[in-house]
Amino acid sequence: MARCSVRYAGRLESRLDEALRLIMVKADGCVAIHADGGAYKPLNWMNAPNSLAVADGEWIVSNTKGETLTITLHEVLMDSEHHLGEDPGLAKDGVEAHLQELLAALPHTIEEGLTLIRREHATAIGPVDLLCRDRNGMTVAVEIKRRGEIDGVEQLSRYLEYLNNDSSLTKEHGAVRGIFVAQVIKPQAKTLASTRGLGCVEVDYDALRGAKPDELTLF
Amino acid sequence: MARCSVRYAGRLESRLDEALRLIMVKADGCVAIHADGGAYKPLNWMNAPNSLAVADGEWIVSNTKGETLTITLHEVLMDSEHHLGEDPGLAKDGVEAHLQELLAALPHTIEEGLTLIRREHATAIGPVDLLCRDRNGMTVAVEIKRRGEIDGVEQLSRYLEYLNNDSSLTKEHGAVRGIFVAQVIKPQAKTLASTRGLGCVEVDYDALRGAKPDELTLF
DNA sequence: GTGTATATCTCGGGG
DNA sequence: CCCCGAGGTATACAC
């Protein structure tokens, strides 16, 4: 805890005038300077790996990209050190990967008669979440998001543009169409999807999980 | 500093097994739980506004959206409180807004003969950074980024699609074309821009600032 | 290393 | 409140 002023020069330049702040240095060397409010993001920081030079009330933290964080200490209120050891880490449930996993197992919940061809179908411009076949034999690209917003529609549009230029896919089954799947889809995203000729489906994560309680108990 | 285990239930669910961690509570009530590494992002957190219920070695932090963070304290190593007061705040230079400001004052550096019509031209799908007129009287939409990547090209494409459906603009001056401006533009973004018929211009922030040293000394 | 997508993104501005 | 865009985004993962 210290009264300090700070300067950062790197990807941009910034300046912090003198005030009381918390300076946190972690075991990996990363540095964060926190005010007494404003959520978890520090005012300034320097990620590991970096090097710390301490000299006469001034800390200079620099990394290999030529970025520097200069902390001038005007008054130190408290200086405390603790060794925490390795953290067992955070276990999560409900991220996009889990939603994708469920939908890959239950493609018919997206659209009746839909079957899975491949998950994470690789293309030069990124992976297509699900590649499916519909009841009429048409190929369907599915983009999955937890929250359906405009950039997800753009992403699906890009994939379709790419897939429809891939003759190995189209010569046998014709054009590829797209379905945008999310737990909630914002009105703007729905509008854009419809002007692009894309389908929109909203799904319920808990209901999906309930449909496969045996093998998908992640928690 | 405490040996603790944590559970979060809200936008997703997560679990942290027992370990030594730093628990930070700021003046606005926000809570963050840090491991001894891993940059500035905490393992778990709860933003303000929230309410904290303390009961017998267990903290329950909840907000109005029904999210809860449950911290079980197994052993407290240190408990320290400091009042830091208001922070004077962070002053920045070199963000996109400054680049836009410079380019609005110096549109001819993007393309010879280009003049500014309007900055932050509002549309239903978001603001167009610069709307300009070229030497031939054609309307030009300019999208500005610090770093030119694919999503910036998508953004500009969306705006052009919208503007070219706006008859009040097109009936007098014809179609609107687009220029993508950034300090550096990635090869992929250049390729996509060219297939979409968009211009690409890379600009030098420091050189631009040098061209207007009088009124634009921000720092 | 670049390129792409995700995030309890965070944060701020405008309607 | 939502929508939209910027961020020193950070972070993970594939190529």
Short mmCIF file of C-alpha atoms (C1' of nucleotides) in Angstrom, two decimals, chain A residues 11-12, chain B residues 92-104 119-120 127-130 142-148 151-152 155 159 180-183 203 205 208 218, chain D residues 5-9:
data_model
loop_
_atom_site.label_atom_id
_atom_site.label_comp_id
_atom_site.label_asym_id
_atom_site.label_seq_id
_atom_site.Cartn_x
_atom_site.Cartn_y
_atom_site.Cartn_z
CA ARG A 11 1.30 0.31 -26.70
CA LEU A 12 0.09 3.74 -25.60
CA LYS B 92 -4.08 8.21 -21.66
CA ASP B 93 -2.56 9.19 -24.97
CA GLY B 94 -2.53 7.17 -28.16
CA VAL B 95 -5.94 5.55 -28.09
CA GLU B 96 -8.18 5.27 -31.14
CA ALA B 97 -10.05 8.46 -30.29
CA HIS B 98 -6.82 10.46 -30.66
CA LEU B 99 -6.03 8.84 -33.97
CA GLN B 100 -9.54 9.69 -35.14
CA GLU B 101 -9.13 13.28 -33.95
CA LEU B 102 -5.88 13.67 -35.90
CA LEU B 103 -7.30 12.09 -39.06
CA ALA B 104 -10.44 14.24 -38.87
CA ARG B 119 -17.09 12.62 -37.58
CA GLU B 120 -18.94 9.81 -35.81
CA PRO B 127 -21.34 5.29 -35.78
CA VAL B 128 -19.21 5.66 -38.94
CA ASP B 129 -15.82 7.01 -37.81
CA LEU B 130 -15.39 9.55 -40.63
CA VAL B 142 -13.58 5.74 -43.25
CA GLU B 143 -13.15 3.17 -40.48
CA ILE B 144 -10.23 3.84 -38.15
CA LYS B 145 -8.46 1.29 -35.96
CA ARG B 146 -5.22 1.30 -34.06
CA ARG B 147 -4.66 -2.22 -35.30
CA GLY B 148 -6.27 -3.23 -38.55
CA ASP B 151 -13.38 -7.46 -37.69
CA GLY B 152 -12.64 -3.85 -38.60
CA GLN B 155 -17.50 -3.35 -39.49
CA TYR B 159 -21.63 0.40 -42.61
CA PHE B 180 -9.91 1.15 -43.86
CA VAL B 181 -7.29 3.15 -41.95
CA ALA B 182 -4.99 1.82 -39.23
CA GLN B 183 -1.47 2.16 -37.89
CA VAL B 203 -0.84 5.86 -41.07
CA TYR B 205 0.49 8.28 -35.38
CA LEU B 208 0.36 12.83 -37.76
CA LEU B 218 -2.52 16.16 -25.57
"C1'" DG D 5 -17.57 -0.32 -29.91
"C1'" DA D 6 -12.76 -0.02 -27.80
"C1'" DG D 7 -9.32 -2.32 -25.03
"C1'" DG D 8 -2.07 -1.68 -23.26
"C1'" DT D 9 -8.04 -6.14 -23.91
#
